[in-house]
Short mmCIF file of C-alpha atoms in Angstrom, two decimals:
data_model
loop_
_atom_site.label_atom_id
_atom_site.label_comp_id
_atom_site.label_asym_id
_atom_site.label_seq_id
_atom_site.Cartn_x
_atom_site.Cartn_y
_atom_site.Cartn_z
CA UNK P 191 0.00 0.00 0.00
CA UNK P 192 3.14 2.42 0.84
CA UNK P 193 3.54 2.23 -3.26
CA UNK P 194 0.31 3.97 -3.43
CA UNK P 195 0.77 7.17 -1.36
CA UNK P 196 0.72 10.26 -2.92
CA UNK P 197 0.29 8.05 -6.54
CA UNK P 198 -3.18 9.96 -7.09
CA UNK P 199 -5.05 13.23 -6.15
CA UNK P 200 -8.24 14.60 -5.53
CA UNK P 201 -9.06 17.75 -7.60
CA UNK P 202 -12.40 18.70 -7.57
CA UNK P 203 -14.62 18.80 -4.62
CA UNK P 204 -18.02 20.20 -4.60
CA UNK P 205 -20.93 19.68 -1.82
CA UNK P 206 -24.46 21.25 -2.34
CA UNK P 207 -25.83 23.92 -0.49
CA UNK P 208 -29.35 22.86 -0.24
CA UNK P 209 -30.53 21.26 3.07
CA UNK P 210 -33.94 21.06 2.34
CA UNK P 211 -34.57 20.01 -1.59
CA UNK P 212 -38.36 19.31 -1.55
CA UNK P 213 -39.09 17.09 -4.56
CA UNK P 214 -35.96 17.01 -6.05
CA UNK P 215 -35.04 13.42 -7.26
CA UNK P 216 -31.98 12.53 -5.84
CA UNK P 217 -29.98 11.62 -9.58
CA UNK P 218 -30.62 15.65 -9.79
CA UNK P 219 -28.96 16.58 -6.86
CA UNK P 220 -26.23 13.50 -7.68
CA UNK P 221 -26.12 15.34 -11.08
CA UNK P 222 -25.66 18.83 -9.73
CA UNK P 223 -22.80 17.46 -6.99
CA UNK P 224 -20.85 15.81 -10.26
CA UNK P 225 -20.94 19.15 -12.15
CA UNK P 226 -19.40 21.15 -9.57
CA UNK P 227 -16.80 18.68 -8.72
CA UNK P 228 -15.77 18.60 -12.29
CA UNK P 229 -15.99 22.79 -12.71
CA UNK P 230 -14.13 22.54 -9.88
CA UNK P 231 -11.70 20.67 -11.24
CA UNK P 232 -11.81 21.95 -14.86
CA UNK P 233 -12.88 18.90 -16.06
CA UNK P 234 -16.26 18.12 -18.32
CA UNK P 235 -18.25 14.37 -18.08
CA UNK P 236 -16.14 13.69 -21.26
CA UNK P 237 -13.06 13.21 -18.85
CA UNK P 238 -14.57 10.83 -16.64
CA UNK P 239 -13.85 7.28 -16.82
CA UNK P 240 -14.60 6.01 -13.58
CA UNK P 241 -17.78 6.26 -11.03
CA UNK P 242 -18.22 5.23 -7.74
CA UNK P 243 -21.86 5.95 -6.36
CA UNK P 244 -23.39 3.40 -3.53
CA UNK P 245 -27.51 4.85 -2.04
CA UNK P 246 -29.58 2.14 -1.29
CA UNK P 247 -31.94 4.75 0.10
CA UNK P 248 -32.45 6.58 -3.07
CA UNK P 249 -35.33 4.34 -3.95
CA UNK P 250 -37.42 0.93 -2.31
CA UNK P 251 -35.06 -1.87 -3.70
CA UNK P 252 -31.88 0.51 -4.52
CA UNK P 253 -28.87 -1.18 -3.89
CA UNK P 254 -25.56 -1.96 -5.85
CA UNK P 255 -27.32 -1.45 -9.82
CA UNK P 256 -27.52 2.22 -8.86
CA UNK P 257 -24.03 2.90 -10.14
CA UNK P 258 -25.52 1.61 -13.50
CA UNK P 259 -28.79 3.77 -13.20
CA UNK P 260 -26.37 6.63 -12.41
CA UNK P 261 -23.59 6.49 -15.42
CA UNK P 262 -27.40 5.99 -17.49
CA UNK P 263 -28.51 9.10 -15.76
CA UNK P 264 -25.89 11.34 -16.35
CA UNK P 265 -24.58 9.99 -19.48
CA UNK P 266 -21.42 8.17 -19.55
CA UNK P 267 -20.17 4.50 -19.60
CA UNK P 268 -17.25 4.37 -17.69
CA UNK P 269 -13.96 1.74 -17.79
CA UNK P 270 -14.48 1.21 -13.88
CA UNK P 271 -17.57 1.58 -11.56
CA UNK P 272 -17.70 0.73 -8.39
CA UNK P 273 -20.88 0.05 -5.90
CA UNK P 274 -18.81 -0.94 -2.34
CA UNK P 275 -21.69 -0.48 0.34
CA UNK P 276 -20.58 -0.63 3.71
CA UNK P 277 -22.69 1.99 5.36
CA UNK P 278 -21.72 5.54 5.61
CA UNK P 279 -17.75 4.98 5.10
CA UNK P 280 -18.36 3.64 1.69
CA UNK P 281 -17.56 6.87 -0.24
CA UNK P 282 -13.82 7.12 1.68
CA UNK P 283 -13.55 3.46 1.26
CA UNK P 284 -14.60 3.50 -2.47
CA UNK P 285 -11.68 6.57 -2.24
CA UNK P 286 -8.93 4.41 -1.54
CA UNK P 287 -10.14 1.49 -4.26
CA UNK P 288 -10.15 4.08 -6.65
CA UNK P 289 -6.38 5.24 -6.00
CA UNK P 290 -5.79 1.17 -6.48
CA UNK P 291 -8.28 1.36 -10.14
CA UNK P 292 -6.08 4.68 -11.41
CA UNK P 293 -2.17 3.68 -10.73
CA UNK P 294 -3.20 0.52 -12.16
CA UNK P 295 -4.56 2.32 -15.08
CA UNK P 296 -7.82 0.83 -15.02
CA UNK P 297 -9.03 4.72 -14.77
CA UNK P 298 -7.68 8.10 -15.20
CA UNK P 299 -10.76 10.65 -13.96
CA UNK P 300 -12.97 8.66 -11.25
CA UNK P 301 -16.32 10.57 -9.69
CA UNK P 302 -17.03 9.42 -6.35
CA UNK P 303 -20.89 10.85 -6.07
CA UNK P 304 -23.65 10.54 -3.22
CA UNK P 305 -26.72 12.20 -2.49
CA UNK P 306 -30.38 11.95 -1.09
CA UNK P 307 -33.48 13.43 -0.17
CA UNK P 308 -34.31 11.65 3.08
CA UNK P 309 -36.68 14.41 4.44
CA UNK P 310 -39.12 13.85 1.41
CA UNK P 311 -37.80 10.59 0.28
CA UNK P 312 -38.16 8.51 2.76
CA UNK P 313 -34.35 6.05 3.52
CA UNK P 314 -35.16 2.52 3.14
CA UNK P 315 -34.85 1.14 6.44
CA UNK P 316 -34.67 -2.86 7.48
CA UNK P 317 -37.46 -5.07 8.40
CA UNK P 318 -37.99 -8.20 10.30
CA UNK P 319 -40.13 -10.75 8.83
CA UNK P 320 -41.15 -12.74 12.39
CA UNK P 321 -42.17 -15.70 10.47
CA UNK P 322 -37.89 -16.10 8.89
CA UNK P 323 -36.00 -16.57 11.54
CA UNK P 324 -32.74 -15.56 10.54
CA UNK P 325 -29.71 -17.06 11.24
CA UNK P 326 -26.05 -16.23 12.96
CA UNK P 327 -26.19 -13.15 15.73
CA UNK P 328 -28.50 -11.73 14.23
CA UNK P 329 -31.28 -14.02 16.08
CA UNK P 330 -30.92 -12.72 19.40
CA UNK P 331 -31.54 -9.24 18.08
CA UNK P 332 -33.49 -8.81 15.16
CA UNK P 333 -36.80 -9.93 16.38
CA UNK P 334 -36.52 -7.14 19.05
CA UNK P 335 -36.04 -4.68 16.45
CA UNK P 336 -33.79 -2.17 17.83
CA UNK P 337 -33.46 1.04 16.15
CA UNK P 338 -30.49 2.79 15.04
CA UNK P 339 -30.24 5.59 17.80
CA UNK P 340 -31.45 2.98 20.64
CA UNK P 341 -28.12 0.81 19.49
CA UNK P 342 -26.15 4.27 19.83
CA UNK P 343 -27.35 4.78 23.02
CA UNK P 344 -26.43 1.55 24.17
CA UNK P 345 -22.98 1.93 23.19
CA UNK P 346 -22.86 5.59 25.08
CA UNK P 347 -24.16 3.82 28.23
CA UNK P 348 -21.41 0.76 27.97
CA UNK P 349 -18.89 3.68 27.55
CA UNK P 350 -20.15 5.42 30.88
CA UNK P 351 -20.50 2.50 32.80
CA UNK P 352 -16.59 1.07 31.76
CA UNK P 353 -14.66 4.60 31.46
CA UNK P 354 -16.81 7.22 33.71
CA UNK P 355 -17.78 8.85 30.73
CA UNK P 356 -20.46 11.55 31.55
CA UNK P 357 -23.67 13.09 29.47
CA UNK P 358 -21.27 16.80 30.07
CA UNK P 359 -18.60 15.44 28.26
CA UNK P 360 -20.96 14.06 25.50
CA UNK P 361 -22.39 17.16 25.07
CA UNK P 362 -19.39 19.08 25.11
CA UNK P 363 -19.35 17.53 21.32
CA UNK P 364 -22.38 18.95 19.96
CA UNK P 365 -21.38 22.56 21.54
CA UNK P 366 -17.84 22.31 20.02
CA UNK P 367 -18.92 21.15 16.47
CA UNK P 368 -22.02 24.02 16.56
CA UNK P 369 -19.59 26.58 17.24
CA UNK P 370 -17.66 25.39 13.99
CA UNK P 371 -21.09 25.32 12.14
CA UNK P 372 -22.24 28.91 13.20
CA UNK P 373 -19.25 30.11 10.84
CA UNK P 374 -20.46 28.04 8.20
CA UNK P 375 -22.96 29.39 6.27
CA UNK P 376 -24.12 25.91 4.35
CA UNK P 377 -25.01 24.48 7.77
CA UNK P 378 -28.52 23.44 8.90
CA UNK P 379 -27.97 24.83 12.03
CA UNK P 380 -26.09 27.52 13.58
CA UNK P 381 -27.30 29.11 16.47
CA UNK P 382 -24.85 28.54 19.69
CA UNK P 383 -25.80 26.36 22.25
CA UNK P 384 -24.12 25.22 25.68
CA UNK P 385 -23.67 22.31 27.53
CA UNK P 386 -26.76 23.06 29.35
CA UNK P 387 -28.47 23.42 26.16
CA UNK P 388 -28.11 19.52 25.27
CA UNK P 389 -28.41 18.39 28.30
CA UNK P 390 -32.14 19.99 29.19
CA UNK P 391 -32.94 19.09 25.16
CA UNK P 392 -35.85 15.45 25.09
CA UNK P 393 -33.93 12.18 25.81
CA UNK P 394 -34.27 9.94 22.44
CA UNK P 395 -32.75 6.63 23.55
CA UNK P 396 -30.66 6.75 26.98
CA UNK P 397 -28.52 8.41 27.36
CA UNK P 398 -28.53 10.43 24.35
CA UNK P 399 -30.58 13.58 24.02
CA UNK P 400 -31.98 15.40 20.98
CA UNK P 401 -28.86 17.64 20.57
CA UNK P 402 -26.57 14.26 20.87
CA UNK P 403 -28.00 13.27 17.29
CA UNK P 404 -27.22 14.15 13.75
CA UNK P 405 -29.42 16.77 11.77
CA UNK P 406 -31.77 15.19 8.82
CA UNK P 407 -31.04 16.69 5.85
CA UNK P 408 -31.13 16.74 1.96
CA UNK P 409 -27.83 17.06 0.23
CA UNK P 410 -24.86 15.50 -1.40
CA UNK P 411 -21.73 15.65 -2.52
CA UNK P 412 -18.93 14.66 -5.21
CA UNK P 413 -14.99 14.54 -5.68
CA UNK P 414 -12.88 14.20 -8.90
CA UNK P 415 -10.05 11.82 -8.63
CA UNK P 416 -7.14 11.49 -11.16
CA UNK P 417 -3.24 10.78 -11.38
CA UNK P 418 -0.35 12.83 -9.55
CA UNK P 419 0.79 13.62 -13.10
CA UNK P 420 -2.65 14.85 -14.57
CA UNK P 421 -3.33 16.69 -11.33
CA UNK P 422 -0.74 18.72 -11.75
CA UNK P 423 -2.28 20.58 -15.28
CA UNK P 424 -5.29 20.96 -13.51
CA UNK P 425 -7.29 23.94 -12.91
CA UNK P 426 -7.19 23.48 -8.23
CA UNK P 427 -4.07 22.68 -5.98
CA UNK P 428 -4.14 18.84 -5.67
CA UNK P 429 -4.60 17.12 -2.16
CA UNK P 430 -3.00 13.78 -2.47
CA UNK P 431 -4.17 10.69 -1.20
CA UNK P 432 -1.15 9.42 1.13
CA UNK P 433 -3.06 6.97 3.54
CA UNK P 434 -5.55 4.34 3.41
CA UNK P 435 -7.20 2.09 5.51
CA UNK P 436 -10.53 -0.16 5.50
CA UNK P 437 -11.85 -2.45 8.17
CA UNK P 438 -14.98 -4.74 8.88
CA UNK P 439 -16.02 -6.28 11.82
CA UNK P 440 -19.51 -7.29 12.92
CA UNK P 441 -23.08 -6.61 12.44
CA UNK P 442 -24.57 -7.24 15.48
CA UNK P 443 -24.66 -5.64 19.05
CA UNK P 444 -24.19 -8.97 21.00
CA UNK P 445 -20.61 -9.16 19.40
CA UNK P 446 -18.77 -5.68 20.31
CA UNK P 447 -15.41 -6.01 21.97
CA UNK P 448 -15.56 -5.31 25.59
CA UNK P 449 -13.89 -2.69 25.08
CA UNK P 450 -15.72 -0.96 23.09
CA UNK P 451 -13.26 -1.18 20.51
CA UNK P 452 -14.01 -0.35 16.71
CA UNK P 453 -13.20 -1.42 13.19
CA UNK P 454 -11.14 2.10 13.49
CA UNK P 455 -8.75 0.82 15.23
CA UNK P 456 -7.40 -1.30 12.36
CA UNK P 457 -8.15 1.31 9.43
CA UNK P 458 -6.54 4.25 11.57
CA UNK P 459 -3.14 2.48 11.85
CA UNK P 460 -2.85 1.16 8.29
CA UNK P 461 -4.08 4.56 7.23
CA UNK P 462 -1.06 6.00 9.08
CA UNK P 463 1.05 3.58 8.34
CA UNK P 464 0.40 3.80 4.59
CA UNK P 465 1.46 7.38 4.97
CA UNK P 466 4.13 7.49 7.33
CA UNK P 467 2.64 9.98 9.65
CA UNK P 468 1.41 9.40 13.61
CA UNK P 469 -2.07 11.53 15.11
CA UNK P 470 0.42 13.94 16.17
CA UNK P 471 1.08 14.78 12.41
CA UNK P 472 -2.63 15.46 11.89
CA UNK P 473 -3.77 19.18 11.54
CA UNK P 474 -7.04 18.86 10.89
CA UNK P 475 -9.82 16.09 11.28
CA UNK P 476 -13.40 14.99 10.23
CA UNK P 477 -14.88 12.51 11.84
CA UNK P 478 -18.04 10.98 10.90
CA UNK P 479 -20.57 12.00 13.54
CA UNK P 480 -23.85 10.74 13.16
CA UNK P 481 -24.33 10.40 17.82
CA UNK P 482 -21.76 12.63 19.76
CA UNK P 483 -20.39 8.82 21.45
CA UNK P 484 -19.63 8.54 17.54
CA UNK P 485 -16.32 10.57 16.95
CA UNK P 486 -15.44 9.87 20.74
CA UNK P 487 -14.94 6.13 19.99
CA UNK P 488 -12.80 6.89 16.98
CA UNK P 489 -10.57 9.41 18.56
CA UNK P 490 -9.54 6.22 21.14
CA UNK P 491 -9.15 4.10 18.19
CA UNK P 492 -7.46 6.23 15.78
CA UNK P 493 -4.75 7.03 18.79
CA UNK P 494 -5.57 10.62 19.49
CA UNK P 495 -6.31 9.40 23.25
CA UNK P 496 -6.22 6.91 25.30
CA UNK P 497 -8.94 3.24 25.44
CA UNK P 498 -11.63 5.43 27.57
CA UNK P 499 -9.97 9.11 27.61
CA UNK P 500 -11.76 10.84 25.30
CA UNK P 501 -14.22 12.45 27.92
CA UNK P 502 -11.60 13.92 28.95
CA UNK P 503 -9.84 14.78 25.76
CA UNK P 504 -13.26 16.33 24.61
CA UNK P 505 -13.80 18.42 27.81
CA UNK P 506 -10.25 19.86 27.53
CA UNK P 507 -11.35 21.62 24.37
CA UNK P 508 -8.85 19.57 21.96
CA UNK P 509 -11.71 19.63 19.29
CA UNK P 510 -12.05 23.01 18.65
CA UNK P 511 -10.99 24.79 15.49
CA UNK P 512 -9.93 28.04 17.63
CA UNK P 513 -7.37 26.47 20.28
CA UNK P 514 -7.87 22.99 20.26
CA UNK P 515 -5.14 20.97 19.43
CA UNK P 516 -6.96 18.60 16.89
CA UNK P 517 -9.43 20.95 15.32
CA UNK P 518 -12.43 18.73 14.27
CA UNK P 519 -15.20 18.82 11.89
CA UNK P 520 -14.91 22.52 11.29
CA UNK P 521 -17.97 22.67 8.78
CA UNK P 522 -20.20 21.87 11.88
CA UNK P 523 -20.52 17.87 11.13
CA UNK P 524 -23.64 15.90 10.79
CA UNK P 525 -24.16 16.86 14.23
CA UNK P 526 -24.90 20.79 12.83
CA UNK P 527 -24.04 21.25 8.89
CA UNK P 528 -25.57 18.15 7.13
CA UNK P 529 -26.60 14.63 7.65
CA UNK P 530 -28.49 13.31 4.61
CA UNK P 531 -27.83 9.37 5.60
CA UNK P 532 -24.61 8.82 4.77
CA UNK P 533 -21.89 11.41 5.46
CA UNK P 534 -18.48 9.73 4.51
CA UNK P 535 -18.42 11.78 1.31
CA UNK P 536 -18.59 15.29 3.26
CA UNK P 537 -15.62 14.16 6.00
CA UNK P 538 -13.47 14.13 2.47
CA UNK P 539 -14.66 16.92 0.98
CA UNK P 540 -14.25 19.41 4.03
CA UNK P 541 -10.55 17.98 4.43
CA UNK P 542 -10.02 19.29 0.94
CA UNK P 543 -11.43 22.33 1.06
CA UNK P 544 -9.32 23.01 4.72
CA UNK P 545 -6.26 21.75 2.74
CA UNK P 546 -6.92 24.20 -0.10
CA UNK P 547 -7.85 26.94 2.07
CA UNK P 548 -11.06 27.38 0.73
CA UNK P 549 -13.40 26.45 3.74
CA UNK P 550 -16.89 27.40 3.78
CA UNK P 551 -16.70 28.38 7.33
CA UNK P 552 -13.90 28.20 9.78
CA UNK P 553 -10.86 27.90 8.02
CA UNK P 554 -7.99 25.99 10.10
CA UNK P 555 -4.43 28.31 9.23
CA UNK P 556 -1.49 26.59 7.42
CA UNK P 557 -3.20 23.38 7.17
CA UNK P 558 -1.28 20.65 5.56
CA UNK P 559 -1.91 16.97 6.51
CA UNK P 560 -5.90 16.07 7.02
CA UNK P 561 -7.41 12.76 8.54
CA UNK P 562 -11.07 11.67 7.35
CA UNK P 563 -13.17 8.80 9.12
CA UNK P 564 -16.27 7.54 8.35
CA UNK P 565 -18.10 4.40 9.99
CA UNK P 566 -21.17 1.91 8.51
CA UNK P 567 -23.67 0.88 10.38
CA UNK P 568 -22.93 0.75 14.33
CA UNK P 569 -19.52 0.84 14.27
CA UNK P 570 -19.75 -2.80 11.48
CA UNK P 571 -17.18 -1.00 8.77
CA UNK P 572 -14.51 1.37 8.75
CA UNK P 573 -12.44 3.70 6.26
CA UNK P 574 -9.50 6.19 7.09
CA UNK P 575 -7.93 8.30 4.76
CA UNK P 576 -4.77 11.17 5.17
CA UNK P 577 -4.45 14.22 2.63
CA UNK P 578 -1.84 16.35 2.16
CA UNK P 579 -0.78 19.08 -0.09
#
């Protein structure tokens, strides 16, 4: 993998304003996301040879042929596609397959793409039939049908009860990453709020409250991929893909590590050893953040903290983007900027656009090396990726 660093370079980044996109289709807003990525780059859809798009929520029975329905859509019939569904880290990992597809020449322009609609189209969501029992873990679970942010709050609790983890120090997350977000003029919401704030907000599943969850929102997003040589005759500084990392785990709850321990802690490490850089090295970070107990988990795994210290780390301020010594989703995260199902795509583009200097919102001074993590499911898949200039 150390033969791959640097090898290829995003160019074009582009992530749609809207929040709310009431009866827009989402291959429009996939279409609109492409376009800017390539304007961005300079590019047209004649360049592209390459897509990687993965929404089973688009659409009741989406799935792995949408990558088809997509190149169909918008008019192109690439060399490589590439469906890799793994929950919300898909688009980072489908980042790091498509560094593999271009130095092997399989591709020279690849468009990683996702969008969707989810507060007027509906996401897909899973069902238990009780009359197929199914098989492996999942029988001691499914039939109970736990929901997402239920499964999330169990893993909050386990982290309380092992490491002293308290609802202040969870909150402390949502107040850092709002404060990013009220600079941030794409975000859903950016009003200030405290500590107090969260806590006094409805419990949703115990411990987490209202203000510990992601936003629902429209949107999407897109990134232009190509060679180190072509990047360089391009129209926007290149941010090179150094490190890479993917892990899978489990799918069910009744199989977590004691610990608490995620697939992160195997992607983090070959991320960082694929590009010879430790968490000290890191500038900035985005970290998927769909529950604030979310990005706390990955900071232990990733090795910006101690197994159980990232209470603490999050309470000293270490997140923030104005003081903190690991500035942290500084467009305002899914917890405050955008969360339409599947954010993986927005941890990369945010790392470019702090790596170009062209933030949205709070820009992060003299930034050079960026880390972005994204997670599937609850904490069943895992992708890590470091940019630098």
């Amino acid at each position: 993998m150390k033969e791959l660093s640097g090898k290829t370079a995003i160019v074009g980044a582009y992530e749609s304003p809207r929040r709310d996109a009431p009866r827009v289709h989402p291959f429009a807003l996939q279409m609109e996301c492409i376009q800017g990525a390539l304007d961005d780059a300079g590019l047209t859809l004649k360049d592209v040879d390459g897509l990687c798009a993965a929404s089973g929520d688009w659409a009741e029975g989406g799935g792995t042929m949408d990558v088809i329905e997509l190149a169909e859509y918008i008019g192109i019939q690439p060399t490589y596609v590439n469906s890799t569904d793994v929950g919300g880290c898909s688009y980072i990992m489908q980042a790091g397959q498509a560094a593999a597809a271009i130095a092997m020449g399989l591709a020279e322009v690849v468009v990683i793409s996702y969008a969707a609609c989810p507060r007027w189209w509906p996401l897909s969501t899973p069902s238990f039939d009780p009359f197929v029992l199914p098989a492996g873990p999942g029988q001691y679970e499914i039939p109970y049908a736990p929901t997402l942010i239920a499964t999330y709050g169990l893993f909050a609790r386990r982290h309380m009860d092992l490491y002293g983890t308290t609802p202040e120090q969870l909150a402390q997350v949502a107040v850092t990453f709002r404060e990013h977000a009220a600079a941030n003029p794409q975000a859903r919401l950016r009003k200030p709020i405290t500590v107090e704030d969260v806590l006094a907000s409805p419990v949703i599943a115990s411990p987490l409250h209202r203000l510990d969850c992601c936003v629902v929102t429209d949107g999407g997003g897109a990134l232009v991929m190509t060679s180190r040589e072509r990047a360089r005759d391009l129209r926007r500084r290149p941010v090179y893909l150094a490190g890479y990392g993917a892990a899978v785990a489990r799918t069910q709850n009744s199989q977590i590590p004691d610990d608490l321990s995620t697939p992160a802690a195997l992607s983090g490490p070959r991320a960082f050893a694929m590009a010879g850089v430790t968490p000290a090295d890191i500038d900035v970070a985005q970290i998927y953040d769909a529950f604030t107990i979310t990005p706390m988990l990955a900071l232990e795994d990733l090795g910006f903290c101690g197994r159980g210290e990232s209470g603490a780390f999050v309470a000293a301020g270490k997140l923030s983007a104005t003081g903190g010594s690991l500035p942290t989703n500084t467009d305002g995260g899914g917890l405050s900027s955008n969360h339409p199902g599947k954010r993986g795509i927005f941890t990369l583009i945010e790392s470019v656009r702090q790596l170009r200097g062209d933030a949205p919102g709070i820009q992060v001074p003299d930034a050079e090396v960026a880390l972005a993590h994204g997670l599937g499911g609850t904490f069943c898949s895992a992708a890590t990726a470091i940019l630098t200039v």
